[in-house]
JSON list of C-alpha atoms in Angstrom, two decimals:
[
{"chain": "A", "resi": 1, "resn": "UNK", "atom": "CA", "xyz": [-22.50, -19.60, 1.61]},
{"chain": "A", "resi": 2, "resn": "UNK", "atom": "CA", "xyz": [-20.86, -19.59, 4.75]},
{"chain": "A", "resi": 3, "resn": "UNK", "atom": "CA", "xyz": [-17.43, -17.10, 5.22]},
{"chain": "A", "resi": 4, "resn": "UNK", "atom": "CA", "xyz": [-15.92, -16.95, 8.30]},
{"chain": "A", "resi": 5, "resn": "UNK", "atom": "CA", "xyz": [-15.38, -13.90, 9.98]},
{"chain": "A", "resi": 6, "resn": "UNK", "atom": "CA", "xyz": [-12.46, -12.37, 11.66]},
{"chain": "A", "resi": 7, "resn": "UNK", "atom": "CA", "xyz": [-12.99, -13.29, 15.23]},
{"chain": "A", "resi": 8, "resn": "UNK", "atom": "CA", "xyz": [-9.40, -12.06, 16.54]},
{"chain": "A", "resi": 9, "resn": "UNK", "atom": "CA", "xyz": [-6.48, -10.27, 16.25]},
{"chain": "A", "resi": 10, "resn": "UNK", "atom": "CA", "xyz": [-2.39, -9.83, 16.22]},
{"chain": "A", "resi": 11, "resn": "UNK", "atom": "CA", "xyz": [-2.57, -6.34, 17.66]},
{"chain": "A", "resi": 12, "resn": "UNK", "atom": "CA", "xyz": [-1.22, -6.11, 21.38]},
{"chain": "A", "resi": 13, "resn": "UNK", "atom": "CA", "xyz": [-4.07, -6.06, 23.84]},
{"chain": "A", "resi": 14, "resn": "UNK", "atom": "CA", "xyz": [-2.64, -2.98, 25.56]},
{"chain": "A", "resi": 15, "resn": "UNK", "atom": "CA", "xyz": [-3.18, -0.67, 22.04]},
{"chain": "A", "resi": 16, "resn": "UNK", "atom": "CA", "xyz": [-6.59, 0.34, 23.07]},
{"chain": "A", "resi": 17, "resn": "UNK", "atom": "CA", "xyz": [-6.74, 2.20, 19.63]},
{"chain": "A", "resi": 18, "resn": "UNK", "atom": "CA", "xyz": [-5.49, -0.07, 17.15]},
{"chain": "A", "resi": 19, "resn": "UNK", "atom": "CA", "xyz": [-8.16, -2.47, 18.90]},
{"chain": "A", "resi": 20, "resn": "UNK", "atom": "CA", "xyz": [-10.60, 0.12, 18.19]},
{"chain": "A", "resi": 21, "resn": "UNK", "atom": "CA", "xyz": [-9.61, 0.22, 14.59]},
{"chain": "A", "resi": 22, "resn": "UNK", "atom": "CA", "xyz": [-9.91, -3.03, 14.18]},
{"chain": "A", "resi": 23, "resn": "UNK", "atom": "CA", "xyz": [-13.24, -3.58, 15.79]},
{"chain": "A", "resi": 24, "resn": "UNK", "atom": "CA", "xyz": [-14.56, -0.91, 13.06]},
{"chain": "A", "resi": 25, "resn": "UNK", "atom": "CA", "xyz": [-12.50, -2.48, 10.30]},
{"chain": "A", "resi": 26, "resn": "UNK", "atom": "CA", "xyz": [-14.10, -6.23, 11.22]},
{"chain": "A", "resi": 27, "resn": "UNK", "atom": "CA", "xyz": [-17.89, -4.58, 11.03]},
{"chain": "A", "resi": 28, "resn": "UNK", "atom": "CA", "xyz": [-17.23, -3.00, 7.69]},
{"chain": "A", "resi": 29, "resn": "UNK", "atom": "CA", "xyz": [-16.47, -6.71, 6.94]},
{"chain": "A", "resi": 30, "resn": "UNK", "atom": "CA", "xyz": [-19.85, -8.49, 8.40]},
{"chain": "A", "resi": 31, "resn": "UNK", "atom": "CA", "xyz": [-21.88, -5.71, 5.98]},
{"chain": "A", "resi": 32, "resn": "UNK", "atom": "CA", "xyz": [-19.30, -6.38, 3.33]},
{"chain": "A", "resi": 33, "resn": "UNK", "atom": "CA", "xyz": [-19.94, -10.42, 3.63]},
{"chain": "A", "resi": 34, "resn": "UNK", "atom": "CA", "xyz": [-23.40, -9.81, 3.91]},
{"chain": "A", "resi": 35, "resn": "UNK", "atom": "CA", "xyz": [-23.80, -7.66, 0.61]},
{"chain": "A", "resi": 36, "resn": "UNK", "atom": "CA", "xyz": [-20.99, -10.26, -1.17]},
{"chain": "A", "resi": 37, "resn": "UNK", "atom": "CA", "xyz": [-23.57, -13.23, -0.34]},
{"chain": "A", "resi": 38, "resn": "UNK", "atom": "CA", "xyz": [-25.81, -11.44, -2.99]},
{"chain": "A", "resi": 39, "resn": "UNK", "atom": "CA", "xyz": [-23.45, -10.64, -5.78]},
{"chain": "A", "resi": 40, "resn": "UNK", "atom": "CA", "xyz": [-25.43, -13.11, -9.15]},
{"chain": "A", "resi": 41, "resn": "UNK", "atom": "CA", "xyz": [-21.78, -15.03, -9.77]},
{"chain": "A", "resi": 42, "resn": "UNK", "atom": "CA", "xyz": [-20.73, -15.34, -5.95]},
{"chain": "A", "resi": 43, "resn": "UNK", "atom": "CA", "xyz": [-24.92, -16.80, -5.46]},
{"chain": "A", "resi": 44, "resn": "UNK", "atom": "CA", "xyz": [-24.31, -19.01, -8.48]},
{"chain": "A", "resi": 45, "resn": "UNK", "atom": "CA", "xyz": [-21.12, -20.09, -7.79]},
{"chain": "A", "resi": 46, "resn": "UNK", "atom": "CA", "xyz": [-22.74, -21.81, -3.84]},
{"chain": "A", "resi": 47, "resn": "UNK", "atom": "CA", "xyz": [-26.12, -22.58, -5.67]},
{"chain": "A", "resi": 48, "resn": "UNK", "atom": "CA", "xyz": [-24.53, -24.67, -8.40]},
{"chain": "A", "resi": 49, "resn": "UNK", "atom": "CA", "xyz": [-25.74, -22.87, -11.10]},
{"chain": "A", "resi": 50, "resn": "UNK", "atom": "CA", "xyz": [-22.46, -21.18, -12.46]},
{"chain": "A", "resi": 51, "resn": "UNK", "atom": "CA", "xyz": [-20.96, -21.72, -15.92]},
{"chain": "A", "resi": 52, "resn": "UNK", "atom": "CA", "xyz": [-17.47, -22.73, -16.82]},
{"chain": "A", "resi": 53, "resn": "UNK", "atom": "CA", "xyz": [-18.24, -19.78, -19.03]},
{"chain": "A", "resi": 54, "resn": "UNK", "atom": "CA", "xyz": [-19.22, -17.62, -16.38]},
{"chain": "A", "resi": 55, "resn": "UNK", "atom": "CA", "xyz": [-15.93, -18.82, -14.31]},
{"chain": "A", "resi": 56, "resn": "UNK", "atom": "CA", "xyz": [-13.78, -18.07, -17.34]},
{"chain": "A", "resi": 57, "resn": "UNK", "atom": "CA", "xyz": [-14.97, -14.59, -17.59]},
{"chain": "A", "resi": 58, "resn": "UNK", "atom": "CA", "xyz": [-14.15, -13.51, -13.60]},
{"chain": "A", "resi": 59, "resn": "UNK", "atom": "CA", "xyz": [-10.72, -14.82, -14.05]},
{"chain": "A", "resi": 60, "resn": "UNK", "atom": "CA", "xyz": [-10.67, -12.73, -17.07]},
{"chain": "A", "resi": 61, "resn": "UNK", "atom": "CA", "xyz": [-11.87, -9.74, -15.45]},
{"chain": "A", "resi": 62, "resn": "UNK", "atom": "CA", "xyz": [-9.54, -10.42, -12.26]},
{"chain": "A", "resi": 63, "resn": "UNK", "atom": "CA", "xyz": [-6.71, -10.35, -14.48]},
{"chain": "A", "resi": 64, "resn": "UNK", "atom": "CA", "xyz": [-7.66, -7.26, -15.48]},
{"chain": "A", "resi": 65, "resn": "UNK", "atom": "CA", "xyz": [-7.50, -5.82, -12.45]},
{"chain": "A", "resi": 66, "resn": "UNK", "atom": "CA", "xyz": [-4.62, -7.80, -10.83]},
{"chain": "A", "resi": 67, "resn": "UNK", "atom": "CA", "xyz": [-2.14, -6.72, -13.29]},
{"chain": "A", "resi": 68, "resn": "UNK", "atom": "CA", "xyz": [-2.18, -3.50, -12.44]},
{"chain": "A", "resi": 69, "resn": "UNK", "atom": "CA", "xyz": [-2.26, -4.28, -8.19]},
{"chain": "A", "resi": 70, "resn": "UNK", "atom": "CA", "xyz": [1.60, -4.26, -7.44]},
{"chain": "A", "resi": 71, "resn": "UNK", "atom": "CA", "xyz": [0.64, -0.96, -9.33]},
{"chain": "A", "resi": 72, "resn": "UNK", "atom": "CA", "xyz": [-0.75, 1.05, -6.61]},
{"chain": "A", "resi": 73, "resn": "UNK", "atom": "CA", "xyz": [1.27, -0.56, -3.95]},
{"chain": "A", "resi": 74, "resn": "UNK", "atom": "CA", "xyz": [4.09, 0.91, -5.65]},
{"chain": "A", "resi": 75, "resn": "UNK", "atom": "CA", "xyz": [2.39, 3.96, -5.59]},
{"chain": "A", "resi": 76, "resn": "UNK", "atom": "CA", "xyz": [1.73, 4.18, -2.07]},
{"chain": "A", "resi": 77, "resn": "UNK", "atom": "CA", "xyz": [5.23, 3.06, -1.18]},
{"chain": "A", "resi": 78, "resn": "UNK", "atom": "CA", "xyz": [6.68, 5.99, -3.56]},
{"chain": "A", "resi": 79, "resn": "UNK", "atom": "CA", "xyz": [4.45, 8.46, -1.29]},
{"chain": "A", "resi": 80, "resn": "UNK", "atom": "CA", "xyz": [5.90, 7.32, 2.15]},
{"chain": "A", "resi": 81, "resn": "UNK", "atom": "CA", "xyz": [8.17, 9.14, 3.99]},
{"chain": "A", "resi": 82, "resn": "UNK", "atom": "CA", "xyz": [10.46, 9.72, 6.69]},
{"chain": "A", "resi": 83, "resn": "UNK", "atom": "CA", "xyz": [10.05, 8.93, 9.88]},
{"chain": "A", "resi": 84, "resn": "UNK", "atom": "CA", "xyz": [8.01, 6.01, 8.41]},
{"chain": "A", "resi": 85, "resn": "UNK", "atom": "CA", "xyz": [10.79, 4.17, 6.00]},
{"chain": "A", "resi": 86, "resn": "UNK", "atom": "CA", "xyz": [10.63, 1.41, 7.79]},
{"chain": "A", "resi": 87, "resn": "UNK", "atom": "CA", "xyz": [6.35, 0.87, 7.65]},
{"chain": "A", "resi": 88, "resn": "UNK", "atom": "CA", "xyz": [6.99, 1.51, 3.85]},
{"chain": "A", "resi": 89, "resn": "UNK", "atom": "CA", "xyz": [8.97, -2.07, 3.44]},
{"chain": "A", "resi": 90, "resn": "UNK", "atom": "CA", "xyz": [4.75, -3.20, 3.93]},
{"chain": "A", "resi": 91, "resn": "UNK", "atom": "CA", "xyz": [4.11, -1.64, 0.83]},
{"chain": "A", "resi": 92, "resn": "UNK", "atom": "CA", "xyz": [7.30, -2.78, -0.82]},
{"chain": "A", "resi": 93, "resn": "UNK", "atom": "CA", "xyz": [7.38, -6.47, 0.01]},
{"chain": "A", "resi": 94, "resn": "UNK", "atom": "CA", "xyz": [3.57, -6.79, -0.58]},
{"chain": "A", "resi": 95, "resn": "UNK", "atom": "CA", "xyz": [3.97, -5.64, -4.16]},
{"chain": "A", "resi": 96, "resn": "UNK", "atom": "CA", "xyz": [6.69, -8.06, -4.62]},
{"chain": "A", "resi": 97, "resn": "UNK", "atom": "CA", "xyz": [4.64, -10.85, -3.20]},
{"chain": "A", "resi": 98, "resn": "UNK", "atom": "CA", "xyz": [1.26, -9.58, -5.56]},
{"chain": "A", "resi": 99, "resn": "UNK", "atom": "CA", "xyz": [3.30, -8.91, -8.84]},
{"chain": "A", "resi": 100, "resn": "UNK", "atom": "CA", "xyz": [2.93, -12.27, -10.35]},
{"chain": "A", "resi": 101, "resn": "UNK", "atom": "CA", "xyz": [-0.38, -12.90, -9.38]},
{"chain": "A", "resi": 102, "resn": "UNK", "atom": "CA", "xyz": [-1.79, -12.52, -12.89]},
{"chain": "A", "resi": 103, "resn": "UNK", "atom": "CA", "xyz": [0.36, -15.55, -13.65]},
{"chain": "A", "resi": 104, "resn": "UNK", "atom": "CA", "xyz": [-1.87, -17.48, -11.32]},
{"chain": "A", "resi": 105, "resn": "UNK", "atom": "CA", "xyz": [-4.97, -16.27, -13.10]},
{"chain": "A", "resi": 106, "resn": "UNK", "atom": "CA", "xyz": [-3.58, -16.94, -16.17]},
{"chain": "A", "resi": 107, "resn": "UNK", "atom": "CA", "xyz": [-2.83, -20.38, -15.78]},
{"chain": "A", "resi": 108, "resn": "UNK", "atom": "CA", "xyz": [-6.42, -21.23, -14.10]},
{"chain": "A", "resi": 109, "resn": "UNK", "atom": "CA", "xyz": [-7.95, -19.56, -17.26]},
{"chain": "A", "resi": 110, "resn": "UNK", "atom": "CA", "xyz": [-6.10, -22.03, -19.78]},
{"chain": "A", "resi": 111, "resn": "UNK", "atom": "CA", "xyz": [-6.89, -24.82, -17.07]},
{"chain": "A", "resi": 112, "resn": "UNK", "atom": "CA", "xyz": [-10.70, -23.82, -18.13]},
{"chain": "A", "resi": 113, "resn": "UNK", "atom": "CA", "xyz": [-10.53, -24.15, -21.56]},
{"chain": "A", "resi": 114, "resn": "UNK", "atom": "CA", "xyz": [-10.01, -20.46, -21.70]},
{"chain": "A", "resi": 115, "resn": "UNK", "atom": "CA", "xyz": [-7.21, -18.80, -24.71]},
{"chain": "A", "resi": 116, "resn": "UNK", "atom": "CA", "xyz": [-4.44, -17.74, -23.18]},
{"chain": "A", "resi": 117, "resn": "UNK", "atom": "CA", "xyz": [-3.96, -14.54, -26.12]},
{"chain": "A", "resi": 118, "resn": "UNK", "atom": "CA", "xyz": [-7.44, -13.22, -24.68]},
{"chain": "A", "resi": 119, "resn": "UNK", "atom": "CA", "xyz": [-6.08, -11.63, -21.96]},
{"chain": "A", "resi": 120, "resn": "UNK", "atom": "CA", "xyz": [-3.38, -9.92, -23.13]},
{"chain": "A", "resi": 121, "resn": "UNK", "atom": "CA", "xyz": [-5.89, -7.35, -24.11]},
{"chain": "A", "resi": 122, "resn": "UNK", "atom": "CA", "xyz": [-8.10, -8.14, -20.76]},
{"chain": "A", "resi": 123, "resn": "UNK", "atom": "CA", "xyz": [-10.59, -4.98, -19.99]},
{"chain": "A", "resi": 124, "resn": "UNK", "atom": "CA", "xyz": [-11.08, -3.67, -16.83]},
{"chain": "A", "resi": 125, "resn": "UNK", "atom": "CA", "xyz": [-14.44, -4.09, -16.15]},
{"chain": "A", "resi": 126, "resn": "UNK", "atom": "CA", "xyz": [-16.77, -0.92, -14.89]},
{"chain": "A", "resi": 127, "resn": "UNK", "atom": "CA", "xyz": [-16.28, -1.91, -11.54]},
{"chain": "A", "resi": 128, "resn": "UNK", "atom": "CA", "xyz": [-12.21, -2.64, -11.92]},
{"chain": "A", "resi": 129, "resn": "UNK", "atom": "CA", "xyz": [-12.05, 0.51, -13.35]},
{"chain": "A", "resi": 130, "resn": "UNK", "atom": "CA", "xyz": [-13.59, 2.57, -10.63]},
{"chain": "A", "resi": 131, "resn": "UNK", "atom": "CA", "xyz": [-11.54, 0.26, -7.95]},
{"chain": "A", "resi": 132, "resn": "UNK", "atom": "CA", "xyz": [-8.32, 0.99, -9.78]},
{"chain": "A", "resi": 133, "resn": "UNK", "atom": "CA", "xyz": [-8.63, 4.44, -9.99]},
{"chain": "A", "resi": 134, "resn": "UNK", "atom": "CA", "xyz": [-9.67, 5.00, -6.27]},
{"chain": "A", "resi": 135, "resn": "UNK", "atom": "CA", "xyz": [-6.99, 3.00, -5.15]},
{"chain": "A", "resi": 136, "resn": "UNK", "atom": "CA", "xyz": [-4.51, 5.12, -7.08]},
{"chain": "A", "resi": 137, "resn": "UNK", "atom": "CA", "xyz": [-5.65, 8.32, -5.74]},
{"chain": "A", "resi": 138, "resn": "UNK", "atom": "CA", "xyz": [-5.04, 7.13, -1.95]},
{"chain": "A", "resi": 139, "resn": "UNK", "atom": "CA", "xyz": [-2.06, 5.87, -3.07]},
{"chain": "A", "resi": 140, "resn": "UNK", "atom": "CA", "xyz": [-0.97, 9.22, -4.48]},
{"chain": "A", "resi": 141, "resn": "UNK", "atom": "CA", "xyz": [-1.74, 11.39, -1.26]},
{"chain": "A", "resi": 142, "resn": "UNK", "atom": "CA", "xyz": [1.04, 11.65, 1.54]},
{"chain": "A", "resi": 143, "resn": "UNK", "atom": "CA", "xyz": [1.40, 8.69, 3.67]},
{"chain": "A", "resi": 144, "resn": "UNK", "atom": "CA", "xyz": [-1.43, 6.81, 2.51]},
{"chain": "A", "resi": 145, "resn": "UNK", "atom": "CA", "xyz": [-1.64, 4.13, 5.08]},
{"chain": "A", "resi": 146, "resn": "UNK", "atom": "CA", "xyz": [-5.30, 4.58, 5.35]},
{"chain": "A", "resi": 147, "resn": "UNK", "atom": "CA", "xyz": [-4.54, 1.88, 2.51]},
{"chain": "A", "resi": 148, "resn": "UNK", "atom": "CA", "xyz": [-4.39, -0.37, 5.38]},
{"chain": "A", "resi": 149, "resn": "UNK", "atom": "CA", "xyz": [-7.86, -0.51, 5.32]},
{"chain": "A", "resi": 150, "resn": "UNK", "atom": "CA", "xyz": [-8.22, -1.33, 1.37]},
{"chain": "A", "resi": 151, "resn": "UNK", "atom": "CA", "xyz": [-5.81, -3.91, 2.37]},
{"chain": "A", "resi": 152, "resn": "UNK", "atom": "CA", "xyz": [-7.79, -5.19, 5.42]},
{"chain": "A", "resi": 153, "resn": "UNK", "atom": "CA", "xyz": [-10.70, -5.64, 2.90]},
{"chain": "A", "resi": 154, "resn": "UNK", "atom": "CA", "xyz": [-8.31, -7.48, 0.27]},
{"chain": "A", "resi": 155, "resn": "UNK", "atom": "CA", "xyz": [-6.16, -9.75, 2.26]},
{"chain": "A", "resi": 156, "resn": "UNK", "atom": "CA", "xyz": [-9.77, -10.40, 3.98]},
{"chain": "A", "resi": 157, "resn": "UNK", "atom": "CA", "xyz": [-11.21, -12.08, 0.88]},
{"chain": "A", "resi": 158, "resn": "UNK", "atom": "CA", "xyz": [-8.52, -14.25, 0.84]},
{"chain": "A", "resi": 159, "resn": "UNK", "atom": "CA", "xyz": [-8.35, -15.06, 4.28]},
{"chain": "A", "resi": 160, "resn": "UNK", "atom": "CA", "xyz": [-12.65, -15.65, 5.12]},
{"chain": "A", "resi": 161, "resn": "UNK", "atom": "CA", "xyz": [-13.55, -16.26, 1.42]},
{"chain": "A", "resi": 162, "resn": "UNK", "atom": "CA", "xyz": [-11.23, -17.67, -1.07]},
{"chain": "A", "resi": 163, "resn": "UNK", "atom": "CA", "xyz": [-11.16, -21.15, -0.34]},
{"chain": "A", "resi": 164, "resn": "UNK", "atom": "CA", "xyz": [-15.40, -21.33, 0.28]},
{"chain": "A", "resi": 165, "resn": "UNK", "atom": "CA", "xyz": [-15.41, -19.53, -3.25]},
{"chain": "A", "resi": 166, "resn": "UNK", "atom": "CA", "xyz": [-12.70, -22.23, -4.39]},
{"chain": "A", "resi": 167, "resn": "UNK", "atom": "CA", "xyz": [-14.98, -25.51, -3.40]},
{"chain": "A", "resi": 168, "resn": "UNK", "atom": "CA", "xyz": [-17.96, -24.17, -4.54]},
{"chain": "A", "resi": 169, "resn": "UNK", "atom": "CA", "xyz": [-16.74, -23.87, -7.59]},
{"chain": "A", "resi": 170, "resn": "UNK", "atom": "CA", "xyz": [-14.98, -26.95, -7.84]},
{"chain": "A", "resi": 171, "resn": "UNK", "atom": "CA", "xyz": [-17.95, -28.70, -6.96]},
{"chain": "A", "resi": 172, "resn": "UNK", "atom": "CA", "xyz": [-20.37, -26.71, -9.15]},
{"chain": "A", "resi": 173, "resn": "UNK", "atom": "CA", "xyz": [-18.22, -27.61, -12.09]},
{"chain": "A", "resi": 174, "resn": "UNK", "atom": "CA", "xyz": [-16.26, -30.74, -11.07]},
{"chain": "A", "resi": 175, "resn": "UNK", "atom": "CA", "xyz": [-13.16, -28.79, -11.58]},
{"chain": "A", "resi": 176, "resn": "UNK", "atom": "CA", "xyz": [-9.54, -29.55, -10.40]},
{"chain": "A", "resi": 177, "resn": "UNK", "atom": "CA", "xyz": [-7.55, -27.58, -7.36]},
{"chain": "A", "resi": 178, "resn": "UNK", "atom": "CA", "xyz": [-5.25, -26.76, -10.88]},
{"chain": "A", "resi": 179, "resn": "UNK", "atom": "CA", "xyz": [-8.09, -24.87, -12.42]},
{"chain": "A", "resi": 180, "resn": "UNK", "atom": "CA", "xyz": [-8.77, -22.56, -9.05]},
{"chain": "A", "resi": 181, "resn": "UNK", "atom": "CA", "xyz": [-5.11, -21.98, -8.18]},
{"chain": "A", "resi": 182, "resn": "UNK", "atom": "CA", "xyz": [-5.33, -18.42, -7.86]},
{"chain": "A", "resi": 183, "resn": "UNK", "atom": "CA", "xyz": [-7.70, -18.61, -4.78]},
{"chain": "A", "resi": 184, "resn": "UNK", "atom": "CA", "xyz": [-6.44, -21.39, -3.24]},
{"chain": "A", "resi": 185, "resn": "UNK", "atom": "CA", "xyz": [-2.57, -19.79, -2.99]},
{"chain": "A", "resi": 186, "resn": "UNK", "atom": "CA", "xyz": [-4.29, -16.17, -1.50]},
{"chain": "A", "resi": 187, "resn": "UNK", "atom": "CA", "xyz": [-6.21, -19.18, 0.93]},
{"chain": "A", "resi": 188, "resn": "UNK", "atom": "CA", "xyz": [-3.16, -19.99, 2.27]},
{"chain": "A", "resi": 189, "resn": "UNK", "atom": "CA", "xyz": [-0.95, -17.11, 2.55]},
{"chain": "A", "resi": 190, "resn": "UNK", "atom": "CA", "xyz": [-3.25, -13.93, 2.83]},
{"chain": "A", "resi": 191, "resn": "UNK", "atom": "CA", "xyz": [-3.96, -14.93, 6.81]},
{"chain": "A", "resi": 192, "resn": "UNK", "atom": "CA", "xyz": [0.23, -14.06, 7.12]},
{"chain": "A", "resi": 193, "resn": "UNK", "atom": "CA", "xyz": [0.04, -10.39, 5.29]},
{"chain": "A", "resi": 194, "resn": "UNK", "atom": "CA", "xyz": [-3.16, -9.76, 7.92]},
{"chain": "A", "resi": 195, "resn": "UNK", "atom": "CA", "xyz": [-0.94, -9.99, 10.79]},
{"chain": "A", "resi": 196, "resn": "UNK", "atom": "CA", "xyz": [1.76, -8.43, 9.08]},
{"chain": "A", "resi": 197, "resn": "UNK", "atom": "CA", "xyz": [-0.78, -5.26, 8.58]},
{"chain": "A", "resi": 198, "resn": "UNK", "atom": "CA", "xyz": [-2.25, -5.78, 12.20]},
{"chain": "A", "resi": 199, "resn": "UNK", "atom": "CA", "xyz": [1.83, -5.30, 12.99]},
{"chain": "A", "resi": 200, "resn": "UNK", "atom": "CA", "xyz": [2.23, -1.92, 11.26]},
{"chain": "A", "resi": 201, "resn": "UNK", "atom": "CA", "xyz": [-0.88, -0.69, 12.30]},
{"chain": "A", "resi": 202, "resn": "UNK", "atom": "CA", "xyz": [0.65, -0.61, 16.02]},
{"chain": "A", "resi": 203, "resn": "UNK", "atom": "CA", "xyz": [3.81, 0.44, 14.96]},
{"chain": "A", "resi": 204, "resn": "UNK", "atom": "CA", "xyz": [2.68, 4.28, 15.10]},
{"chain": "A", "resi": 205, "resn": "UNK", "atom": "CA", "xyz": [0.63, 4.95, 11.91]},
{"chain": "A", "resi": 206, "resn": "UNK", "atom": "CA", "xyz": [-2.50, 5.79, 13.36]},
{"chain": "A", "resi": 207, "resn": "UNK", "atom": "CA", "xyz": [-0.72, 8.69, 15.20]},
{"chain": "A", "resi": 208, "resn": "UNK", "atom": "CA", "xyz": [-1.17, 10.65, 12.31]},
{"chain": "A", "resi": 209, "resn": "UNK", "atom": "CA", "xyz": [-3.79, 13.25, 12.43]},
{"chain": "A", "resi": 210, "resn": "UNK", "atom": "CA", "xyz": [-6.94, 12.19, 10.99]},
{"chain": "A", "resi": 211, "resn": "UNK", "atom": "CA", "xyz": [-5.81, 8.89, 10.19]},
{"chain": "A", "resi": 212, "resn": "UNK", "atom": "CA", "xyz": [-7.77, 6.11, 12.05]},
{"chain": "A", "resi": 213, "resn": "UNK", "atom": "CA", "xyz": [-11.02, 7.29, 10.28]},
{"chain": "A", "resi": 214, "resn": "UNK", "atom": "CA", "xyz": [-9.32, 8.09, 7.14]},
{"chain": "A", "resi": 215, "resn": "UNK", "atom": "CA", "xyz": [-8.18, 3.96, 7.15]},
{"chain": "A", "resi": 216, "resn": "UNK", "atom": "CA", "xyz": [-11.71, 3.09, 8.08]},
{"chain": "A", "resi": 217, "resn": "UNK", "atom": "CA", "xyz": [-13.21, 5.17, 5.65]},
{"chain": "A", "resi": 218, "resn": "UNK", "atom": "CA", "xyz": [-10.87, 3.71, 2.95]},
{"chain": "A", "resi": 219, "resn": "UNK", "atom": "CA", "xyz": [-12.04, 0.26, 4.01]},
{"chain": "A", "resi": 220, "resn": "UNK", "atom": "CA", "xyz": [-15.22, 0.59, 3.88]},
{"chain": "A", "resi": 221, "resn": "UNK", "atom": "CA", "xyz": [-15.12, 2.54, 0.13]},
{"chain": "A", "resi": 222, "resn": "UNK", "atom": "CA", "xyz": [-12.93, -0.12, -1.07]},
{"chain": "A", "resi": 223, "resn": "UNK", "atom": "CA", "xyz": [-15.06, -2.80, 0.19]},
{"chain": "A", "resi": 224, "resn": "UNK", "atom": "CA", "xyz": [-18.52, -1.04, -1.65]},
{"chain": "A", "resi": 225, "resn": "UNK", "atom": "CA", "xyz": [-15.82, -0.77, -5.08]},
{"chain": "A", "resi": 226, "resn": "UNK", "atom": "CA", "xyz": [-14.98, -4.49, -4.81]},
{"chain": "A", "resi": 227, "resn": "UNK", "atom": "CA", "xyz": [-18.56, -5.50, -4.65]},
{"chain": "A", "resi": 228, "resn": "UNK", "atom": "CA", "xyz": [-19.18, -3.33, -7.71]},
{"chain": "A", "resi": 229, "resn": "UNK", "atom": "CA", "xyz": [-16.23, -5.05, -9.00]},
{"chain": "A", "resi": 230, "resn": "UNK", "atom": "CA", "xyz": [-17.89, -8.84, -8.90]},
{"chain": "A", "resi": 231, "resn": "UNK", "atom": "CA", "xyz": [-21.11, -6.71, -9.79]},
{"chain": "A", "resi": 232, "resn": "UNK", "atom": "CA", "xyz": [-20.35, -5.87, -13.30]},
{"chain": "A", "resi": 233, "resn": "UNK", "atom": "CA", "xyz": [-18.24, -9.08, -14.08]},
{"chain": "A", "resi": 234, "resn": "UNK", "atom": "CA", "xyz": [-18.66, -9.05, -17.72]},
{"chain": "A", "resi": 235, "resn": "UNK", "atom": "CA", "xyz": [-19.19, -5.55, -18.42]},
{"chain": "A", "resi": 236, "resn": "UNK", "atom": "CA", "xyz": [-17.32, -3.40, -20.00]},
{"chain": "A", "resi": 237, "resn": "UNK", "atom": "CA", "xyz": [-19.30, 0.28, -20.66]}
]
């Protein structure tokens, strides 16, 4: 499995510490590629050895856990304030943009052969459920852009992953683009919300106290949760 890594960015060459950030931020991302090479359905998925069954269940899961994303972005955006109304329109138009992203999911699973009434009761899984609650808590504390960094991680996957992920299961299961529309949109339009949070990060942000290692921190503990996310696809306590 091959997934590209980030190998520039939008920030201003002249912001020596948003470059700094950054250059932490794309190293939390080589270990987190590394580690996501290893995950059983993410391995079966590039070795060919995945099951439309096995597909079925991470969209499933992902549901789960999507639903509730515009969530904690709402959350976050509720916790802003002034002078930084105008970084909180981030929060704002991103939830707008993730809200219907379940939709997506939904439609891929009934593409699979997969009922459609299942996932109205969808279950986070053990990993979901420790993701979603760590992303609430950041989103609950004052000014939680150190979410930039959870959003670094997310906006990442689709960016360097989603579309390898995409073919290899396509090929794996002779599927149709239809049936892996989810990863294929976040493909194409998670590279514009990167620069978009490259943008806010030099627009101040990290000139609160504390807050360029509480973003990386947040990154990389988001990063471990998502991996323990695709780690217990499935499971369900």
């Amino acid at each position: 499995m091959t997934v590209t890594q980030p190998t520039d960015t939008h920030v201003p060459a002249a912001n020596a510490q948003v470059q700094q950030v950054m250059r932490q931020l794309t190293r939390i991302w080589g270990d987190f590629e590394g580690r996501l090479r290893s995950v059983p359905i993410i391995a079966d998925a590039h070795a060919g050895r995945i099951r439309l069954s096995d597909y079925r269940t991470l969209l499933k899961d992902h549901y789960a856990q999507v639903i509730e994303g515009s969530g904690w972005i709402s959350r976050a955006a509720s916790s802003v304030s002034r002078p930084y109304l105008e970084q909180r329109s981030l929060f704002l138009r991103h939830a707008v943009t993730e809200h219907r992203d379940y939709e997506m999911l939904a439609r891929d699973y009934a593409a699979c052969d997969g009922n459609p009434d299942e996932l109205t009761d969808a279950r986070k899984n053990l990993g979901s459920m420790a993701l979603s609650a760590w992303m609430y808590h950041r989103a609950s504390q004052p000014n939680p852009f150190d979410l930039l960094g959870a959003m670094f991680i997310i906006e990442g996957l689709g960016q360097w992953f989603a579309r390898s992920f995409a073919d290899a299961v396509t090929q794996s299961l002779s599927l149709s683009d239809a049936q892996t529309g989810f990863y294929r949109y976040h493909a194409d339009h998670d590279p514009d919300h990167l620069a978009e949070l490259e943008d806010v990060l030099g627009s101040g942000v990290l000139d609160l106290p504390g807050m360029a290692d509480t973003l990386v921190e947040t990154a990389a503990v988001t990063a471990r949760l998502y991996l323990l996310q695709l780690e217990e696809v499935g499971h369900y306590g």
